[in-house]
mmCIF file of C-alpha atoms in Angstrom:
data_model
loop_
_atom_site.group_PDB
_atom_site.id
_atom_site.type_symbol
_atom_site.label_atom_id
_atom_site.label_comp_id
_atom_site.label_asym_id
_atom_site.label_seq_id
_atom_site.Cartn_x
_atom_site.Cartn_y
_atom_site.Cartn_z
ATOM 1 C CA ASN A 8 -23.693 -16.672 -6.504
ATOM 2 C CA THR A 9 -19.915 -17.135 -6.571
ATOM 3 C CA PHE A 10 -17.438 -14.437 -5.301
ATOM 4 C CA TYR A 11 -14.243 -14.265 -6.975
ATOM 5 C CA GLY A 12 -11.028 -12.697 -5.517
ATOM 6 C CA TRP A 13 -7.504 -12.039 -6.980
ATOM 7 C CA GLY A 14 -5.628 -14.687 -5.203
ATOM 8 C CA PHE A 15 -6.780 -14.935 -1.416
ATOM 9 C CA SER A 16 -10.228 -16.180 -1.847
ATOM 10 C CA ARG A 17 -11.497 -19.709 -2.371
ATOM 11 C CA ASN A 18 -12.487 -18.866 -5.928
ATOM 12 C CA ASN A 19 -9.873 -16.600 -7.859
ATOM 13 C CA LYS A 20 -9.465 -15.055 -11.245
ATOM 14 C CA PRO A 21 -6.144 -13.357 -12.300
ATOM 15 C CA GLN A 22 -6.494 -9.595 -12.308
ATOM 16 C CA LYS A 23 -5.679 -7.868 -15.790
ATOM 17 C CA LYS A 24 -6.695 -4.316 -14.691
ATOM 18 C CA PHE A 25 -3.256 -2.731 -14.631
ATOM 19 C CA LYS A 26 -1.006 -1.870 -17.333
ATOM 20 C CA LYS A 27 2.768 -2.612 -17.365
ATOM 21 C CA LEU A 28 4.723 0.645 -17.022
ATOM 22 C CA LYS A 29 7.537 1.465 -19.782
ATOM 23 C CA ILE A 30 10.750 1.834 -17.771
ATOM 24 C CA ARG A 31 11.121 5.605 -16.932
ATOM 25 C CA ASP A 32 13.954 7.072 -14.817
ATOM 26 C CA SER A 33 12.815 9.785 -12.457
ATOM 27 C CA SER A 34 15.284 12.278 -10.807
ATOM 28 C CA GLN A 35 13.961 11.399 -7.385
ATOM 29 C CA LYS A 36 12.244 8.996 -5.309
ATOM 30 C CA ARG A 37 8.938 10.318 -4.611
ATOM 31 C CA VAL A 38 7.017 9.188 -1.634
ATOM 32 C CA LEU A 39 3.534 8.912 -2.555
ATOM 33 C CA TRP A 40 0.763 7.958 0.221
ATOM 34 C CA ILE A 41 -2.101 6.128 -1.477
ATOM 35 C CA GLU A 42 -5.052 6.850 0.559
ATOM 36 C CA ASP A 43 -7.981 4.371 1.016
ATOM 37 C CA SER A 44 -11.155 5.368 -0.593
ATOM 38 C CA VAL A 45 -14.611 6.137 1.215
ATOM 39 C CA LEU A 46 -16.213 3.030 1.494
ATOM 40 C CA PRO A 47 -20.049 2.461 1.555
ATOM 41 C CA SER A 48 -21.504 1.443 4.759
ATOM 42 C CA PHE A 49 -22.498 -1.861 3.133
ATOM 43 C CA TYR A 50 -18.741 -2.920 3.030
ATOM 44 C CA PHE A 51 -19.081 -3.004 6.831
ATOM 45 C CA CYS A 52 -21.173 -6.240 6.431
ATOM 46 C CA THR A 53 -19.396 -7.655 3.383
ATOM 47 C CA MET A 54 -15.819 -6.807 4.324
ATOM 48 C CA PRO A 55 -15.716 -5.782 7.913
ATOM 49 C CA GLN A 56 -11.982 -6.180 8.422
ATOM 50 C CA HIS A 57 -11.256 -3.796 5.410
ATOM 51 C CA HIS A 58 -13.908 -1.393 6.749
ATOM 52 C CA TYR A 59 -11.910 -1.263 10.117
ATOM 53 C CA GLN A 60 -8.658 -0.610 8.450
ATOM 54 C CA SER A 61 -10.134 2.019 6.135
ATOM 55 C CA ILE A 62 -11.365 4.314 9.335
ATOM 56 C CA SER A 63 -8.243 3.590 11.412
ATOM 57 C CA ARG A 64 -6.938 6.817 12.724
ATOM 58 C CA GLU A 65 -3.978 5.032 14.451
ATOM 59 C CA THR A 66 -2.535 3.638 11.136
ATOM 60 C CA LYS A 67 -3.009 7.176 9.341
ATOM 61 C CA ASN A 68 -1.418 9.064 12.287
ATOM 62 C CA TYR A 69 1.554 6.640 12.412
ATOM 63 C CA ILE A 70 2.144 7.327 8.864
ATOM 64 C CA PHE A 71 1.847 11.021 9.134
ATOM 65 C CA ASN A 72 4.238 11.189 12.227
ATOM 66 C CA GLU A 73 6.857 8.835 10.405
ATOM 67 C CA LEU A 74 6.802 11.236 7.354
ATOM 68 C CA ARG A 75 7.188 14.075 9.564
ATOM 69 C CA TYR A 76 9.957 12.578 11.636
ATOM 70 C CA GLY A 77 11.986 11.803 8.451
ATOM 71 C CA ASN A 78 11.150 15.343 7.000
ATOM 72 C CA PHE A 79 10.118 13.772 3.617
ATOM 73 C CA GLN A 80 8.347 15.413 1.155
ATOM 74 C CA TYR A 81 5.266 13.535 0.077
ATOM 75 C CA SER A 82 1.969 13.698 -2.006
ATOM 76 C CA ASN A 83 -1.174 11.935 -1.084
ATOM 77 C CA LEU A 84 -3.149 10.133 -3.943
ATOM 78 C CA TYR A 85 -6.604 9.063 -3.483
ATOM 79 C CA HIS A 86 -7.695 6.051 -5.271
ATOM 80 C CA PRO A 87 -9.984 5.816 -7.080
ATOM 81 C CA ASP A 88 -11.558 9.233 -6.761
ATOM 82 C CA LEU A 89 -13.308 10.002 -3.543
ATOM 83 C CA LYS A 90 -11.314 11.775 -0.885
ATOM 84 C CA SER A 91 -11.783 10.697 2.694
ATOM 85 C CA ASN A 92 -12.055 13.405 5.488
ATOM 86 C CA LEU A 93 -10.005 11.027 7.718
ATOM 87 C CA TYR A 94 -6.835 12.429 5.848
ATOM 88 C CA ASN A 95 -7.817 16.362 5.915
ATOM 89 C CA LYS A 96 -5.077 17.221 8.430
ATOM 90 C CA LEU A 97 -2.702 14.707 7.196
ATOM 91 C CA ARG A 98 -2.740 15.391 3.460
ATOM 92 C CA LYS A 99 0.170 17.131 1.669
ATOM 93 C CA ASP A 100 0.937 17.507 -2.098
ATOM 94 C CA ASP A 101 4.518 18.478 -2.256
ATOM 95 C CA TYR A 102 4.909 17.149 -5.847
ATOM 96 C CA ALA A 103 1.775 18.901 -7.079
ATOM 97 C CA ILE A 104 0.286 15.904 -8.727
ATOM 98 C CA SER A 105 -2.843 15.026 -6.463
ATOM 99 C CA GLY A 106 -5.907 14.943 -8.450
ATOM 100 C CA ASN A 107 -4.327 15.225 -11.959
ATOM 101 C CA GLY A 108 -5.864 11.767 -12.945
ATOM 102 C CA PRO A 109 -5.940 8.327 -12.045
ATOM 103 C CA SER A 110 -3.125 7.224 -9.556
ATOM 104 C CA GLU A 111 -1.766 4.566 -11.867
ATOM 105 C CA ASP A 112 -1.210 7.212 -14.475
ATOM 106 C CA LEU A 113 0.621 9.441 -12.032
ATOM 107 C CA ILE A 114 2.901 6.795 -10.317
ATOM 108 C CA MET A 115 6.521 6.187 -11.725
ATOM 109 C CA GLN A 116 8.742 3.102 -11.217
ATOM 110 C CA ASP A 117 11.198 4.844 -8.860
ATOM 111 C CA ASP A 118 8.403 6.164 -6.628
ATOM 112 C CA ILE A 119 7.836 4.795 -2.932
ATOM 113 C CA LEU A 120 4.369 4.081 -2.069
ATOM 114 C CA ILE A 121 2.582 3.853 1.114
ATOM 115 C CA PHE A 122 -0.617 1.949 1.696
ATOM 116 C CA ASP A 123 -2.600 2.164 4.976
ATOM 117 C CA ASN A 124 -4.630 -0.883 4.488
ATOM 118 C CA SER A 125 -4.245 -4.538 3.004
ATOM 119 C CA GLY A 126 -6.900 -4.301 0.404
ATOM 120 C CA ALA A 127 -5.610 -1.690 -2.007
ATOM 121 C CA THR A 128 -5.851 -2.741 -5.512
ATOM 122 C CA LEU A 129 -2.899 -0.663 -6.398
ATOM 123 C CA ILE A 130 -0.620 -2.956 -4.488
ATOM 124 C CA HIS A 131 -1.127 -5.310 -7.681
ATOM 125 C CA PHE A 132 -0.024 -2.406 -9.672
ATOM 126 C CA ALA A 133 3.028 -1.812 -7.616
ATOM 127 C CA ILE A 134 4.141 -5.463 -7.678
ATOM 128 C CA GLU A 135 3.345 -5.886 -11.487
ATOM 129 C CA ASN A 136 5.690 -2.790 -12.098
ATOM 130 C CA GLU A 137 8.157 -3.659 -9.309
ATOM 131 C CA ILE A 138 7.406 -0.361 -7.588
ATOM 132 C CA SER A 139 8.689 -0.146 -3.821
ATOM 133 C CA PHE A 140 5.821 -0.146 -1.426
ATOM 134 C CA TYR A 141 4.910 -0.377 2.154
ATOM 135 C CA GLN A 142 1.810 -1.805 3.783
ATOM 136 C CA ILE A 143 1.087 -0.510 7.239
ATOM 137 C CA ILE A 144 -1.342 -2.215 9.300
ATOM 138 C CA SER A 145 -2.297 -2.850 13.080
ATOM 139 C CA ARG A 146 -1.454 -6.017 15.021
ATOM 140 C CA LEU A 147 -5.055 -6.813 15.347
ATOM 141 C CA ASP A 148 -5.532 -6.511 11.484
ATOM 142 C CA PHE A 149 -2.730 -9.123 11.115
ATOM 143 C CA GLU A 150 -4.500 -11.484 13.623
ATOM 144 C CA ASN A 151 -7.747 -11.158 11.421
ATOM 145 C CA PHE A 152 -5.961 -12.092 8.273
ATOM 146 C CA THR A 153 -6.315 -15.260 6.445
ATOM 147 C CA ASP A 154 -3.346 -17.785 6.428
ATOM 148 C CA LEU A 155 -2.336 -16.533 2.917
ATOM 149 C CA GLN A 156 -2.695 -12.820 3.896
ATOM 150 C CA LYS A 157 -0.346 -13.551 6.771
ATOM 151 C CA GLU A 158 2.159 -15.397 4.651
ATOM 152 C CA PHE A 159 2.195 -12.453 2.258
ATOM 153 C CA PHE A 160 2.517 -9.739 5.123
ATOM 154 C CA LEU A 161 5.126 -11.681 6.579
ATOM 155 C CA ILE A 162 7.394 -11.634 3.381
ATOM 156 C CA LEU A 163 6.959 -7.875 3.297
ATOM 157 C CA TYR A 164 7.680 -7.603 7.036
ATOM 158 C CA LYS A 165 10.874 -9.684 6.409
ATOM 159 C CA TYR A 166 12.224 -6.973 4.143
ATOM 160 C CA ASP A 167 10.722 -3.941 6.175
ATOM 161 C CA PHE A 168 8.059 -3.457 3.609
ATOM 162 C CA GLY A 169 5.365 -4.546 6.019
ATOM 163 C CA ILE A 170 5.113 -2.390 9.095
ATOM 164 C CA PHE A 171 2.884 -2.502 12.372
ATOM 165 C CA ASN A 172 1.702 0.916 13.265
ATOM 166 C CA ASP A 173 3.343 0.847 16.766
ATOM 167 C CA GLU A 174 6.836 0.364 15.267
ATOM 168 C CA GLU A 175 8.350 3.767 16.046
ATOM 169 C CA ASN A 176 10.832 5.051 13.402
ATOM 170 C CA LYS A 177 10.617 1.925 11.266
ATOM 171 C CA LEU A 178 8.892 3.494 8.332
ATOM 172 C CA SER A 179 10.937 6.575 8.399
ATOM 173 C CA ASN A 180 14.317 4.562 8.615
ATOM 174 C CA SER A 181 13.385 2.219 5.784
ATOM 175 C CA ILE A 182 12.491 5.043 3.488
ATOM 176 C CA SER A 183 15.615 6.788 4.143
ATOM 177 C CA LYS A 184 17.322 3.551 3.111
ATOM 178 C CA ILE A 185 15.459 3.083 0.010
ATOM 179 C CA LYS A 186 16.176 6.773 -1.136
ATOM 180 C CA LEU A 187 19.946 6.320 -0.580
ATOM 181 C CA ASN A 188 20.090 2.861 -2.583
ATOM 182 C CA SER A 189 19.862 3.513 -6.260
ATOM 183 C CA ASN A 190 19.603 -0.170 -7.001
ATOM 184 C CA HIS A 191 16.772 -0.960 -4.603
ATOM 185 C CA SER A 192 14.153 -3.325 -5.767
ATOM 186 C CA LEU A 193 11.360 -5.513 -4.567
ATOM 187 C CA PRO A 194 12.603 -8.741 -3.223
ATOM 188 C CA LYS A 195 12.444 -11.843 -5.446
ATOM 189 C CA GLU A 196 10.609 -13.896 -2.758
ATOM 190 C CA LEU A 197 7.719 -11.200 -2.837
ATOM 191 C CA ILE A 198 7.490 -11.519 -6.632
ATOM 192 C CA ASP A 199 7.714 -15.265 -6.578
ATOM 193 C CA PHE A 200 4.878 -15.436 -4.083
ATOM 194 C CA TYR A 201 2.820 -12.939 -6.060
ATOM 195 C CA GLU A 202 3.423 -14.994 -9.291
ATOM 196 C CA ARG A 203 2.336 -18.109 -7.444
ATOM 197 C CA THR A 204 -0.730 -16.827 -5.868
ATOM 198 C CA PHE A 205 -2.100 -14.246 -8.040
ATOM 199 C CA LYS A 206 -1.316 -15.699 -11.540
#
């Protein structure tokens, strides 16, 4: 009768689902769009805000247009296994890795991840392994966040990792900066918040 979360809920338990990556150098900073999975209709009753994010065409179109504007190569990774039809005309696989196993086995530390929702479990994987990532949401999504969710997103926003889906060219410009900076890393403020909230 008790629901446990990973940090933002009234009752929480630390997640230990994802492994730590060994340090691996990659010759390029790949851009990987982590798709939201197909959600059961029941989720509309239990997690309505995540449901609305998962079906948001505005956010998905924003990401697609930003990647096209920046002329970036990218691959979509679907997590966990079910491909959503909402990505059909937006999906690419420039790195020929989609469908080659669980996403956490395909991601490397120098990759750049894009999440189009706030509830992706792989966000934890990214922070645990200090992988650069973006969270793209609408302003209405933000208004529906809890106070802790807002605090988390505002840290992301402060460092251009949190982006609203109406901020033209912001995502493409930020990705370009990361690709040009060989010493880029997640901000300490974000990691400290994660350690304090989710551990």
